[in-house]
JSON list of C-alpha atoms in Angstrom, two decimals:
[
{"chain": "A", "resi": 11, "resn": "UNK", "atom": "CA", "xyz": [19.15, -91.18, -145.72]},
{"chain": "A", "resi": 12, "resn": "UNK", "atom": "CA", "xyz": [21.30, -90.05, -148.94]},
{"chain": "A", "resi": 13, "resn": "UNK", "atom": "CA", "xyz": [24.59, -91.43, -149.22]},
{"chain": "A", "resi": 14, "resn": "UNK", "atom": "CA", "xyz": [24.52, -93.42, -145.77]},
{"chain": "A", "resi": 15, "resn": "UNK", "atom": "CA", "xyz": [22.09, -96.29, -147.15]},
{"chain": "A", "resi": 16, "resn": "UNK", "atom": "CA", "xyz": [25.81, -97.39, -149.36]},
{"chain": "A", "resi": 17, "resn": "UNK", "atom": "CA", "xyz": [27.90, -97.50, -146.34]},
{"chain": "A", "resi": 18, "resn": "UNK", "atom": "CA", "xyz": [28.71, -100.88, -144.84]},
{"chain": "A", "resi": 19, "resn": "UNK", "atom": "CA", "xyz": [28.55, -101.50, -140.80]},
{"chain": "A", "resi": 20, "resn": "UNK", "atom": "CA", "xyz": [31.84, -100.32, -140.37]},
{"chain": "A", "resi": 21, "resn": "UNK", "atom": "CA", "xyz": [32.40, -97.49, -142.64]},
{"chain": "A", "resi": 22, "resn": "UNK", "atom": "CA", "xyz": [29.42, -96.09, -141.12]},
{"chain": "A", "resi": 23, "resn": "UNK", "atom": "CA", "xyz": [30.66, -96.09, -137.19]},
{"chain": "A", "resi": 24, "resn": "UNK", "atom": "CA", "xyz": [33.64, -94.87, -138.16]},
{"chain": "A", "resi": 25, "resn": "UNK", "atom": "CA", "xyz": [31.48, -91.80, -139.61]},
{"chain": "A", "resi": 26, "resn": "UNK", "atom": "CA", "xyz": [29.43, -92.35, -136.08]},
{"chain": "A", "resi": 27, "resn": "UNK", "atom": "CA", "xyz": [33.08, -91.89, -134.02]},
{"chain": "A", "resi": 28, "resn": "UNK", "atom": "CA", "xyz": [34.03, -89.34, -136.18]},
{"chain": "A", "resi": 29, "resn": "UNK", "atom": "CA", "xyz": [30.60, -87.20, -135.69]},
{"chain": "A", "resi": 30, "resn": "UNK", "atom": "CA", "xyz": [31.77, -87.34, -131.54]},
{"chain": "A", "resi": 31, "resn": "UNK", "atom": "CA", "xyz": [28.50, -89.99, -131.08]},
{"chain": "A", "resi": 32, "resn": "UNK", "atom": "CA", "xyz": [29.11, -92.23, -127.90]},
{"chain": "A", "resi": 33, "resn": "UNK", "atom": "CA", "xyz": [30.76, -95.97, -128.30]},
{"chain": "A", "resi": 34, "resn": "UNK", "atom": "CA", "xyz": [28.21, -97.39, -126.98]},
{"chain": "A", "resi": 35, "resn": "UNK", "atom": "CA", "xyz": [25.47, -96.06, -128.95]},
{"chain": "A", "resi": 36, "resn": "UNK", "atom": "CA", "xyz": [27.97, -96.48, -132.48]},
{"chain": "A", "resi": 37, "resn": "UNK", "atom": "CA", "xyz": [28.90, -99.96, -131.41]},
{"chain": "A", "resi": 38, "resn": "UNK", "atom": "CA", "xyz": [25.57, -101.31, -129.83]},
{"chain": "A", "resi": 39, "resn": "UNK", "atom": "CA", "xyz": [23.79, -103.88, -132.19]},
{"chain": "A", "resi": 40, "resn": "UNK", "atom": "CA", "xyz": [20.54, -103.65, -133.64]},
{"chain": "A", "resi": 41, "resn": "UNK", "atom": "CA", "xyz": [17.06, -103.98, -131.61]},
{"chain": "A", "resi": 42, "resn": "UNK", "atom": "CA", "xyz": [15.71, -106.53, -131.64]},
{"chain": "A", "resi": 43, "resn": "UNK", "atom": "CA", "xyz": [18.52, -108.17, -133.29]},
{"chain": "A", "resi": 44, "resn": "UNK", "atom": "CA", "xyz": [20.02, -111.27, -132.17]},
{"chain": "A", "resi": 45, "resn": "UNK", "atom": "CA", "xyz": [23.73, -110.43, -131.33]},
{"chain": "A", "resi": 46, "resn": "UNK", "atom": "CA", "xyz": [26.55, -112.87, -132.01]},
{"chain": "A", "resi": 47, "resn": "UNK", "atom": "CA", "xyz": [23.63, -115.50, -132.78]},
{"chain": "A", "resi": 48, "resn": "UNK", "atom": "CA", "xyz": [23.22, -114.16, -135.94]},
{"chain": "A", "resi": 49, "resn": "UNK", "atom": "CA", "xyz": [26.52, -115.83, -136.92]},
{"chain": "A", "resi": 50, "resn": "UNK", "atom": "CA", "xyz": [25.35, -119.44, -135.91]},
{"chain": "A", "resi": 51, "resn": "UNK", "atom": "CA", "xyz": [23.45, -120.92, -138.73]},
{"chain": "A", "resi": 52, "resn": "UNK", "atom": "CA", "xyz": [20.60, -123.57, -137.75]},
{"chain": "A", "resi": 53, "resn": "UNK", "atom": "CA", "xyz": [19.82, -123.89, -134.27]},
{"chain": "A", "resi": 54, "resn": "UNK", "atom": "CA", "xyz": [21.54, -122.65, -131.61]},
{"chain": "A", "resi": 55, "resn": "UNK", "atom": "CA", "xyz": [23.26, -125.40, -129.45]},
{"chain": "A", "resi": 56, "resn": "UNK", "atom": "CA", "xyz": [25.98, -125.01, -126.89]},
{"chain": "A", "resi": 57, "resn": "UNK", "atom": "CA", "xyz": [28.78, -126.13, -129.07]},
{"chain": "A", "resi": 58, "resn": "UNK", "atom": "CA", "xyz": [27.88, -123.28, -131.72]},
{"chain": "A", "resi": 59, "resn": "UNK", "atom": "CA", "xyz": [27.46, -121.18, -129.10]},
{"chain": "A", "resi": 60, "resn": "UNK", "atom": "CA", "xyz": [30.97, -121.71, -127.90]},
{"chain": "A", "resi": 61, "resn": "UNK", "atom": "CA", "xyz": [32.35, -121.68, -131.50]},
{"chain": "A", "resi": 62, "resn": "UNK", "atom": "CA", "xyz": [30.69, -118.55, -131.26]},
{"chain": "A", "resi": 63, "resn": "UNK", "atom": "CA", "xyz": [32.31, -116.95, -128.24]},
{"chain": "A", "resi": 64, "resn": "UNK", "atom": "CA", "xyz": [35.76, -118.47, -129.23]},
{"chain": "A", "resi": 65, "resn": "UNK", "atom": "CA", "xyz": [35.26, -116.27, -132.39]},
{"chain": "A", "resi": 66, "resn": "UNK", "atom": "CA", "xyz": [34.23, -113.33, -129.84]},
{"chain": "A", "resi": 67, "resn": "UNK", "atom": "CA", "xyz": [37.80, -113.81, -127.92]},
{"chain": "A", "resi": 68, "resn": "UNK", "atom": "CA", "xyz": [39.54, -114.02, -131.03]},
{"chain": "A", "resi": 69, "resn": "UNK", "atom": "CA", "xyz": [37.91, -110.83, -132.79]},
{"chain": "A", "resi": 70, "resn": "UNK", "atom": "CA", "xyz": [38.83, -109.02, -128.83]},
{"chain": "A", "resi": 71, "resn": "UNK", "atom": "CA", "xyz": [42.68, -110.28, -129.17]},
{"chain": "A", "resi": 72, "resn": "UNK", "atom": "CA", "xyz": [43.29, -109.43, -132.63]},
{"chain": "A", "resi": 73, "resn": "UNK", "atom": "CA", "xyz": [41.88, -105.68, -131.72]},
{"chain": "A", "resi": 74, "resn": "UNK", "atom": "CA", "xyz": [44.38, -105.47, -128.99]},
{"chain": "A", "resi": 75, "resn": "UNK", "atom": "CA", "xyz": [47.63, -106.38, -131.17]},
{"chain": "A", "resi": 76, "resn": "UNK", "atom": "CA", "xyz": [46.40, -103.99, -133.84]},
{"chain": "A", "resi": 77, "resn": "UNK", "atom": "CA", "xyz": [45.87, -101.51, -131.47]},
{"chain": "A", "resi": 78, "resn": "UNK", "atom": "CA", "xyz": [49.56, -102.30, -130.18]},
{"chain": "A", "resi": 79, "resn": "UNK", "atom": "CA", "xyz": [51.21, -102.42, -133.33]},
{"chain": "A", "resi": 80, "resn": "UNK", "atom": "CA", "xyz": [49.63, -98.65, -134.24]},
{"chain": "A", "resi": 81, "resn": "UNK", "atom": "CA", "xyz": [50.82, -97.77, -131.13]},
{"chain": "A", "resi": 82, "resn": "UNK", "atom": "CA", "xyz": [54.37, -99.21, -131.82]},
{"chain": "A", "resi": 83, "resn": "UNK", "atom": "CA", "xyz": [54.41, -97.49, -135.80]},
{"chain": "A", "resi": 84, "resn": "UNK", "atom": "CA", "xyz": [53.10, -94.06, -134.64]},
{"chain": "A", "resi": 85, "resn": "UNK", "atom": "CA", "xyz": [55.34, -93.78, -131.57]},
{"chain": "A", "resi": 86, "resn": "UNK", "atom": "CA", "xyz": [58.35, -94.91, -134.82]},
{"chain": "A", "resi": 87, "resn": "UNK", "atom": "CA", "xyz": [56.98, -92.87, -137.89]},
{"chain": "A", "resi": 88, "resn": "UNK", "atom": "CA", "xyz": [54.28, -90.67, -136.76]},
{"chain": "A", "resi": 89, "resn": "UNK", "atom": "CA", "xyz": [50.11, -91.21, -137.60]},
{"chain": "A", "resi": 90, "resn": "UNK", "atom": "CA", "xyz": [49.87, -88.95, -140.58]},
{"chain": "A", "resi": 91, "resn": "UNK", "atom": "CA", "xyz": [52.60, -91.63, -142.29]},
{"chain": "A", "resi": 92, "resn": "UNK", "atom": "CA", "xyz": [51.72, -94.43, -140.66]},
{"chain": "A", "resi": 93, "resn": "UNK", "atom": "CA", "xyz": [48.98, -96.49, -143.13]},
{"chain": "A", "resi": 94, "resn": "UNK", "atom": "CA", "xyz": [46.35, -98.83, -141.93]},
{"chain": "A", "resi": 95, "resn": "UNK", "atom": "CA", "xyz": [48.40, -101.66, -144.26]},
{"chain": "A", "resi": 96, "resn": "UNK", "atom": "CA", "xyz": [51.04, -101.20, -142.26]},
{"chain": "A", "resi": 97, "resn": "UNK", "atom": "CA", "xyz": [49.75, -101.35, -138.82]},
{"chain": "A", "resi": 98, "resn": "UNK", "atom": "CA", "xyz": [48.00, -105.01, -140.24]},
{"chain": "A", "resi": 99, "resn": "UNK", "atom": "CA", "xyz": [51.19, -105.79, -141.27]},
{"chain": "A", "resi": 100, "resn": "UNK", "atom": "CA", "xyz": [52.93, -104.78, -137.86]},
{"chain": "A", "resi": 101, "resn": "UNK", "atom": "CA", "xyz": [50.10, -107.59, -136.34]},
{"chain": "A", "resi": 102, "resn": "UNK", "atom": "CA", "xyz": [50.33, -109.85, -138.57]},
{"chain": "A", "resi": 103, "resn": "UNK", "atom": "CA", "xyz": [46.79, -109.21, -140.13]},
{"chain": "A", "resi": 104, "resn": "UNK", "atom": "CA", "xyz": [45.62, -107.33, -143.25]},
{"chain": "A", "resi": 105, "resn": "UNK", "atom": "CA", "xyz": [44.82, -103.78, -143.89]},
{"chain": "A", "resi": 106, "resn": "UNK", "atom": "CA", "xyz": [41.46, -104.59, -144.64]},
{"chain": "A", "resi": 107, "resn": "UNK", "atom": "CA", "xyz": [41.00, -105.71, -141.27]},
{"chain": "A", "resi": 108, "resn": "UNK", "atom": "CA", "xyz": [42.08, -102.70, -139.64]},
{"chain": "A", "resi": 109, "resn": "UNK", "atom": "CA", "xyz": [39.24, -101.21, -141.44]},
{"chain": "A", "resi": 110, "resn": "UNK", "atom": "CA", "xyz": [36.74, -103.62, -140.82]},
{"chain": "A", "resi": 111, "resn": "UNK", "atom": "CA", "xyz": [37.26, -103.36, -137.22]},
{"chain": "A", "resi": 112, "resn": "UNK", "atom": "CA", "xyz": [37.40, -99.60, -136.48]},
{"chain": "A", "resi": 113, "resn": "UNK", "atom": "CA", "xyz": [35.29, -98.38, -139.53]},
{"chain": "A", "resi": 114, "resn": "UNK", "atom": "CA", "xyz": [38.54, -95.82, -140.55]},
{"chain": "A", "resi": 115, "resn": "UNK", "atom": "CA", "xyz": [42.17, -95.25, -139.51]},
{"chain": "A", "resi": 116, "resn": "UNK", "atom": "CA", "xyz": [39.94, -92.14, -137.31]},
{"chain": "A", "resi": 117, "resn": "UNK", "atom": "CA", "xyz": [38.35, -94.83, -136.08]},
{"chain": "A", "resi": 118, "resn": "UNK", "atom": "CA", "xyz": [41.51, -96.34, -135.18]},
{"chain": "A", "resi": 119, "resn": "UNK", "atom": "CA", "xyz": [42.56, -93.48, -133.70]},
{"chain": "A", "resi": 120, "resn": "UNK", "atom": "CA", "xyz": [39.50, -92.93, -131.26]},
{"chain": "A", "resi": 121, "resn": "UNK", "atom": "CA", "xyz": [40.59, -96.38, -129.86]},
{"chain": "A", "resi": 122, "resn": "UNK", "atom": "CA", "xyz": [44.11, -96.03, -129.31]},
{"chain": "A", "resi": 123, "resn": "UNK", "atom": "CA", "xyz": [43.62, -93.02, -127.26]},
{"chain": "A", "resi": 124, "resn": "UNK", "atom": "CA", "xyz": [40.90, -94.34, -125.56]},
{"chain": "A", "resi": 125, "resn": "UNK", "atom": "CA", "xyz": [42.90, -97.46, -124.75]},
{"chain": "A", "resi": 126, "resn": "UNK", "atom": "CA", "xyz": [45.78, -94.95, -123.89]},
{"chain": "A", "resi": 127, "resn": "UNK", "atom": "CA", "xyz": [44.16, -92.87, -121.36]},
{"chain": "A", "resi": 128, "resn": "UNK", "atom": "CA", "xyz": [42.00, -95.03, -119.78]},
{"chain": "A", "resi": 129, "resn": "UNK", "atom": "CA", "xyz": [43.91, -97.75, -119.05]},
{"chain": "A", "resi": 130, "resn": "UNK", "atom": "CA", "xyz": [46.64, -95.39, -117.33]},
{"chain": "A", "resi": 131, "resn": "UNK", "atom": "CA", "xyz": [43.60, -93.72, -115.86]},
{"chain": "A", "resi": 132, "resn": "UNK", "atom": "CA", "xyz": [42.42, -97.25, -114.37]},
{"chain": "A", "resi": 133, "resn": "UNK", "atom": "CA", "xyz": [45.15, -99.41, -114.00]},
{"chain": "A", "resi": 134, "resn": "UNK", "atom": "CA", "xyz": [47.90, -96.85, -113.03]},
{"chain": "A", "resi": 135, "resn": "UNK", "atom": "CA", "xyz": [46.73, -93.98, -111.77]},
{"chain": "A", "resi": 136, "resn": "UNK", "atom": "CA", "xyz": [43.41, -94.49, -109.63]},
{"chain": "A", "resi": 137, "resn": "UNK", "atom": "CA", "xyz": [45.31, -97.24, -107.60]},
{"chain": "A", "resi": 138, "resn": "UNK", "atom": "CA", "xyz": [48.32, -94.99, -106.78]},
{"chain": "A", "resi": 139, "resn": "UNK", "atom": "CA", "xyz": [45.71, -92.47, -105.65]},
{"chain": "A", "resi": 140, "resn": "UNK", "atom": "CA", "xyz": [43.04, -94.57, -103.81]},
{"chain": "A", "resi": 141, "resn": "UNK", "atom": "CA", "xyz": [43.21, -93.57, -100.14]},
{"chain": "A", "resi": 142, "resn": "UNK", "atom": "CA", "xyz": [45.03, -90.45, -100.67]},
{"chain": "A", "resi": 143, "resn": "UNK", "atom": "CA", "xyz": [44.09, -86.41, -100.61]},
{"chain": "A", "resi": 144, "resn": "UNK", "atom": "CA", "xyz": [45.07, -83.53, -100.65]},
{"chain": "A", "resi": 145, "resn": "UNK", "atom": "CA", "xyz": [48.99, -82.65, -101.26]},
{"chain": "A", "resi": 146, "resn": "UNK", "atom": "CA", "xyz": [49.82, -86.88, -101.40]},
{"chain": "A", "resi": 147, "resn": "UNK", "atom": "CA", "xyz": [46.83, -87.54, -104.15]},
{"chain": "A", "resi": 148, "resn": "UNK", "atom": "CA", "xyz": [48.97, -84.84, -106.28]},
{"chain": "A", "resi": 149, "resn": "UNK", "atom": "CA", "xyz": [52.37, -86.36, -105.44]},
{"chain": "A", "resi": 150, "resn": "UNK", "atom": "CA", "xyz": [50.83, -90.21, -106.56]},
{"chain": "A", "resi": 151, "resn": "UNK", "atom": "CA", "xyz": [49.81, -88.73, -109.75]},
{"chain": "A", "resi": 152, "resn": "UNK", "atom": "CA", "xyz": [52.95, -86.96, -110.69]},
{"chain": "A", "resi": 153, "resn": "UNK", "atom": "CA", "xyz": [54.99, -90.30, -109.69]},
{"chain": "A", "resi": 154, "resn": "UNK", "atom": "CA", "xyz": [53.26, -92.38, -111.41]},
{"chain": "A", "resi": 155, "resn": "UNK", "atom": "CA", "xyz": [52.60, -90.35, -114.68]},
{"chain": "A", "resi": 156, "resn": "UNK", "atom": "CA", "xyz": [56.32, -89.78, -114.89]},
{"chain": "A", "resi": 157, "resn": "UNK", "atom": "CA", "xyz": [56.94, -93.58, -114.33]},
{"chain": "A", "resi": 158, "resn": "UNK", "atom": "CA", "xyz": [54.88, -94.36, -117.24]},
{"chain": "A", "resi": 159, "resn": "UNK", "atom": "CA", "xyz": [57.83, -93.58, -119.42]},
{"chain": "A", "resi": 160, "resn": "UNK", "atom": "CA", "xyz": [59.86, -96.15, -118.32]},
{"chain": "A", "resi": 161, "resn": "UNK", "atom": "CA", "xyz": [56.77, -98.88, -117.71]},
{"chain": "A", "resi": 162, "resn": "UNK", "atom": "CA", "xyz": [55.36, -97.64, -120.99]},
{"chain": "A", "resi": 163, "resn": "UNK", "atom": "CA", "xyz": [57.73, -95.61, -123.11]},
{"chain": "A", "resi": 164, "resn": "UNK", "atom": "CA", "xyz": [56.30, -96.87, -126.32]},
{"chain": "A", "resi": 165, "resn": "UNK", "atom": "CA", "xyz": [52.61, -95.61, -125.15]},
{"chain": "A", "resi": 166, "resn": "UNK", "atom": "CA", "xyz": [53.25, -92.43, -124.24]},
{"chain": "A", "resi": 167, "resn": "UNK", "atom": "CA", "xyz": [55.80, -91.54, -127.09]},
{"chain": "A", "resi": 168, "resn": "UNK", "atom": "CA", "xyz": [52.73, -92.64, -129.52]},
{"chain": "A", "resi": 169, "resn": "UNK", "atom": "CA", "xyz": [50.83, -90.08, -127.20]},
{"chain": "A", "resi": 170, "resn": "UNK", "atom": "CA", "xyz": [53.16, -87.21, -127.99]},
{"chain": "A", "resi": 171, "resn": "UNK", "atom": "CA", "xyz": [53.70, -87.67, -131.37]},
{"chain": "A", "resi": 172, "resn": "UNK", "atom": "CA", "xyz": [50.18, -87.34, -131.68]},
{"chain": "A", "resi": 173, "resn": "UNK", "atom": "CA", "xyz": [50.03, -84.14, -129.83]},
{"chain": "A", "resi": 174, "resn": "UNK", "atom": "CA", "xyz": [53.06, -82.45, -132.24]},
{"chain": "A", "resi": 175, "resn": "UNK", "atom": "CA", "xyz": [50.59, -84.17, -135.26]},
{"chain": "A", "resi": 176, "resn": "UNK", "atom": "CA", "xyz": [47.87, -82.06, -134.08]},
{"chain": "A", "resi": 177, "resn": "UNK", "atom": "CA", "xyz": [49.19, -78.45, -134.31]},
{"chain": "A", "resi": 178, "resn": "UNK", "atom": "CA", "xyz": [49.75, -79.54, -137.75]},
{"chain": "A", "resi": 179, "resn": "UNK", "atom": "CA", "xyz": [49.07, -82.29, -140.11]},
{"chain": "A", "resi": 180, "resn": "UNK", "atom": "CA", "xyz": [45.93, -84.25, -137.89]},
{"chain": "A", "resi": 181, "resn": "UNK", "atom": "CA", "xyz": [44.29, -81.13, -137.09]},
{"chain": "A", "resi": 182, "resn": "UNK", "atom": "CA", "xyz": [41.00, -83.19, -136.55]},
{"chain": "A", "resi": 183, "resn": "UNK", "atom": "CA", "xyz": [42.75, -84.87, -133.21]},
{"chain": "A", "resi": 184, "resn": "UNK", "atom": "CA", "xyz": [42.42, -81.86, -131.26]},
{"chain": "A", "resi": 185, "resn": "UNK", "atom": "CA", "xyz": [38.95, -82.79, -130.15]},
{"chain": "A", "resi": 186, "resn": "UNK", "atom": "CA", "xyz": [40.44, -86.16, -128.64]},
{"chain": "A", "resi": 187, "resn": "UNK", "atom": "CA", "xyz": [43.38, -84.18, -127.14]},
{"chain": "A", "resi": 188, "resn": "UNK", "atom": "CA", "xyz": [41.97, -81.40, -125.40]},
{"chain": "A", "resi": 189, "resn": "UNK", "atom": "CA", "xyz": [39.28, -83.98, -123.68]},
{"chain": "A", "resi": 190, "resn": "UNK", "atom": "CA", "xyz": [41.83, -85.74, -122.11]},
{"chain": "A", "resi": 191, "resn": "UNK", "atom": "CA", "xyz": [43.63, -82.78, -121.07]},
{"chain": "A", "resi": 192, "resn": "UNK", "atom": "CA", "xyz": [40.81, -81.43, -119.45]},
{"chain": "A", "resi": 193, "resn": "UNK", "atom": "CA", "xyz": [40.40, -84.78, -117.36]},
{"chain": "A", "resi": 194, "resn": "UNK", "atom": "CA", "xyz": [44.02, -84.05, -116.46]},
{"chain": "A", "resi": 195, "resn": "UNK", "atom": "CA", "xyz": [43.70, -81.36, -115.32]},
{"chain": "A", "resi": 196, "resn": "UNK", "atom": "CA", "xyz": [40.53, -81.31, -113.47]},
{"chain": "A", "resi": 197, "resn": "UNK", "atom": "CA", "xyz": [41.55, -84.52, -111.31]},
{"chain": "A", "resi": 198, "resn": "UNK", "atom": "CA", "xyz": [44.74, -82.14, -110.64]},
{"chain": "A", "resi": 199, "resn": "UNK", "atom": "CA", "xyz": [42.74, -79.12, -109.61]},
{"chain": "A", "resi": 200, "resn": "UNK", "atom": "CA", "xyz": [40.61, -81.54, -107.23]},
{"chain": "A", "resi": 201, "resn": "UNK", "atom": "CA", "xyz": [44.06, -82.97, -105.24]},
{"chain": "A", "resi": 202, "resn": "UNK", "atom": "CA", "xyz": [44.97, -78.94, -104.98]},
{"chain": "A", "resi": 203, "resn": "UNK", "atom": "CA", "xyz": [40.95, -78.14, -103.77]},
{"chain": "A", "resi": 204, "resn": "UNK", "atom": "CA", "xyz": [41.94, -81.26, -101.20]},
{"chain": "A", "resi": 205, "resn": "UNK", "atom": "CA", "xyz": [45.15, -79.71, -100.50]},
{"chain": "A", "resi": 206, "resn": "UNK", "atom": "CA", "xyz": [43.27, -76.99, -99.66]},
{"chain": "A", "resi": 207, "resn": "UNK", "atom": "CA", "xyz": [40.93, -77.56, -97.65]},
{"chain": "A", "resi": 208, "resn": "UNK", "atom": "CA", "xyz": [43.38, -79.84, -95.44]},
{"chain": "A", "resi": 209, "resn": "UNK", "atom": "CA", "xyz": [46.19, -76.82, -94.95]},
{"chain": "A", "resi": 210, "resn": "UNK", "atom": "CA", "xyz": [48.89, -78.69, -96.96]},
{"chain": "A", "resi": 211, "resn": "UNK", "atom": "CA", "xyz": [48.53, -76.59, -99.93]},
{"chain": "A", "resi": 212, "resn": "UNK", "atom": "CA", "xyz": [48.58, -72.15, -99.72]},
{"chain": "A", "resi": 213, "resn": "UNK", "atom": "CA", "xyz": [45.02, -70.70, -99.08]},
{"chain": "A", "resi": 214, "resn": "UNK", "atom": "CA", "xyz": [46.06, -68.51, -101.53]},
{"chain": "A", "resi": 215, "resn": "UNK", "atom": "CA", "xyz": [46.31, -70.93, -104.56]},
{"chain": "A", "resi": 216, "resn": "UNK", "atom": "CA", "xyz": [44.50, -71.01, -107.56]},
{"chain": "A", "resi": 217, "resn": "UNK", "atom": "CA", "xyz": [43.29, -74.23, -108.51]},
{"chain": "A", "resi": 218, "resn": "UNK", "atom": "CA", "xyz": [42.95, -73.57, -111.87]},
{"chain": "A", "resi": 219, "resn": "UNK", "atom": "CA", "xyz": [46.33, -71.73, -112.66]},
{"chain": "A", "resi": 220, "resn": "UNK", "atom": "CA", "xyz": [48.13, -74.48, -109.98]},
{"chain": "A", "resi": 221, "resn": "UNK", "atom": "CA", "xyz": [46.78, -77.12, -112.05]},
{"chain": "A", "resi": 222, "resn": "UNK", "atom": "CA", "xyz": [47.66, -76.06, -116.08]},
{"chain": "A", "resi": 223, "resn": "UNK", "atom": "CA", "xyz": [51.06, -75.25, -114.61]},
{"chain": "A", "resi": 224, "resn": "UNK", "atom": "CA", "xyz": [51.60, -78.79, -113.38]},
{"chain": "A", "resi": 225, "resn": "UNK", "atom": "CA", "xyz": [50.78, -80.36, -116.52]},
{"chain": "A", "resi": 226, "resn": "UNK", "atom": "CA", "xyz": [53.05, -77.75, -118.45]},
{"chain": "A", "resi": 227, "resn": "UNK", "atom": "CA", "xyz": [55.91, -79.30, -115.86]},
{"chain": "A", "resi": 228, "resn": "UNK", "atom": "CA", "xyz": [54.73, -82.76, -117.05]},
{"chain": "A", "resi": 229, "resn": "UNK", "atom": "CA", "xyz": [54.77, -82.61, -120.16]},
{"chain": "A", "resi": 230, "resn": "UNK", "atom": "CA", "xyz": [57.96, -80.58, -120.27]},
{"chain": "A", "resi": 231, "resn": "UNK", "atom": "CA", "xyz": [59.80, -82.84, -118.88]},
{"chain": "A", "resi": 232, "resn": "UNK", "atom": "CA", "xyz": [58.58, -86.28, -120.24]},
{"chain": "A", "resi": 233, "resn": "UNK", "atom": "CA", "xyz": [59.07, -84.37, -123.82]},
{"chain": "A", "resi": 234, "resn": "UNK", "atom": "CA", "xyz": [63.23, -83.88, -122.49]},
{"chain": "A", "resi": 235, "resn": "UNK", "atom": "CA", "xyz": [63.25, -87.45, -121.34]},
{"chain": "A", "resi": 236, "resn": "UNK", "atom": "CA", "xyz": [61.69, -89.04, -124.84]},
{"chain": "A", "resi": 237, "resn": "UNK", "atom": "CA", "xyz": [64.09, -87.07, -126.25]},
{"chain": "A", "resi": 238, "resn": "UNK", "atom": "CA", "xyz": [66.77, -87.60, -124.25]},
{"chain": "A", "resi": 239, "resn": "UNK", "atom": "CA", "xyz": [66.75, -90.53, -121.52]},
{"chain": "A", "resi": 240, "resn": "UNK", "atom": "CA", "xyz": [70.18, -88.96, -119.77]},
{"chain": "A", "resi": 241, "resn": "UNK", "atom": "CA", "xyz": [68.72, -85.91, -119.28]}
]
């Protein structure tokens, strides 16, 4: 095992997220261990049990506001500047927290995108799309990904600065990055394949090219509105 047998829990999944290895496999806990009863000591009765899920709730809100608070520093100052004492800070907690929690500020990373795109994924952009193909699918998407920068500015100005960050400084964000784009655009290309099929879109369009040209337009011009609102 090396050097791994001196890591702690969460130094070593945040070497797990950073290797590209599944959440659920890095964050899973030992079997045949016993879970969150390992923290009761004696027997286990229903009011340690409940102590023991109140702890549980606590540990799930004080991820969220750290998550929020690195989103609110790197959307202000940028990740590569941005230190895990700081986003503690910003959440009232400690640095060593941060750390504790998500194994590295990578680790930290993996979760704010995660939390990023999935939750505009699931709570924005697969209801505005439910029931619709085709040529109205595509229009839902593009409404309500350019409405997330007035419902969310502060999200999706975190997710562009760490887009710029990438092409230089955090290099090792790419990975994350191009993932997501490639979920972008392959729900796009669907809506077109819809379009399609239906005779609201050209017979003559290419999925593919329709698709990476969209985004471009997205992206172009939620980049002139973060950088200009009166634009």
């Amino acid at each position: 095992m090396g050097p791994w047998r001196a890591l702690f829990k969460g130094e070593g999944r945040g070497v797990g997220l950073d290797l590209g290895l599944p959440e659920a496999i890095v964050h899973r806990q030992p079997f045949p261990g016993p879970g969150l009863a390992i923290r009761i000591v004696g027997a286990v009765t229903e009011q340690r049990l409940a102590t023991v899920l109140e702890q549980a709730q606590r540990t799930e809100l004080s991820d969220k506001l750290l998550i929020r608070a690195a989103v609110k520093l790197i959307a202000k100052r940028g990740y590569y500047r941005t230190t895990l004492a700081e986003i503690g800070a910003e959440a009232g907690y400690s640095g060593g927290l941060v750390s504790y929690r998500f194994g590295s500020k990578n680790g930290l990373l993996h979760a704010l995108i995660k939390q990023i795109t999935t939750r505009f994924t699931r709570d924005q952009l697969l209801p505005a799309m439910d029931g619709r193909q085709g040529l109205d699918a595509l229009c839902a998407f593009t409404d309500t990904y350019l409405g997330e920068l007035t419902a969310r500015e502060a999200r999706l100005r975190a997710l562009y600065v760490l887009m710029g960050e990438a092409l230089g400084p955090v290099p090792e964000i790419r990975p994350i990055l191009t993932a997501m784009n490639q979920d972008i655009r392959a729900a796009i290309e669907n809506c077109i394949k819809r379009g399609i099929e239906d005779g609201q879109i050209r017979a003559d369009a290419d999925p593919v090219t329709e698709a990476a040209a969209c985004v471009a337009l997205l992206r172009g011009v939620s980049i002139q509105w973060l950088v200009d609102p009166k634009c």
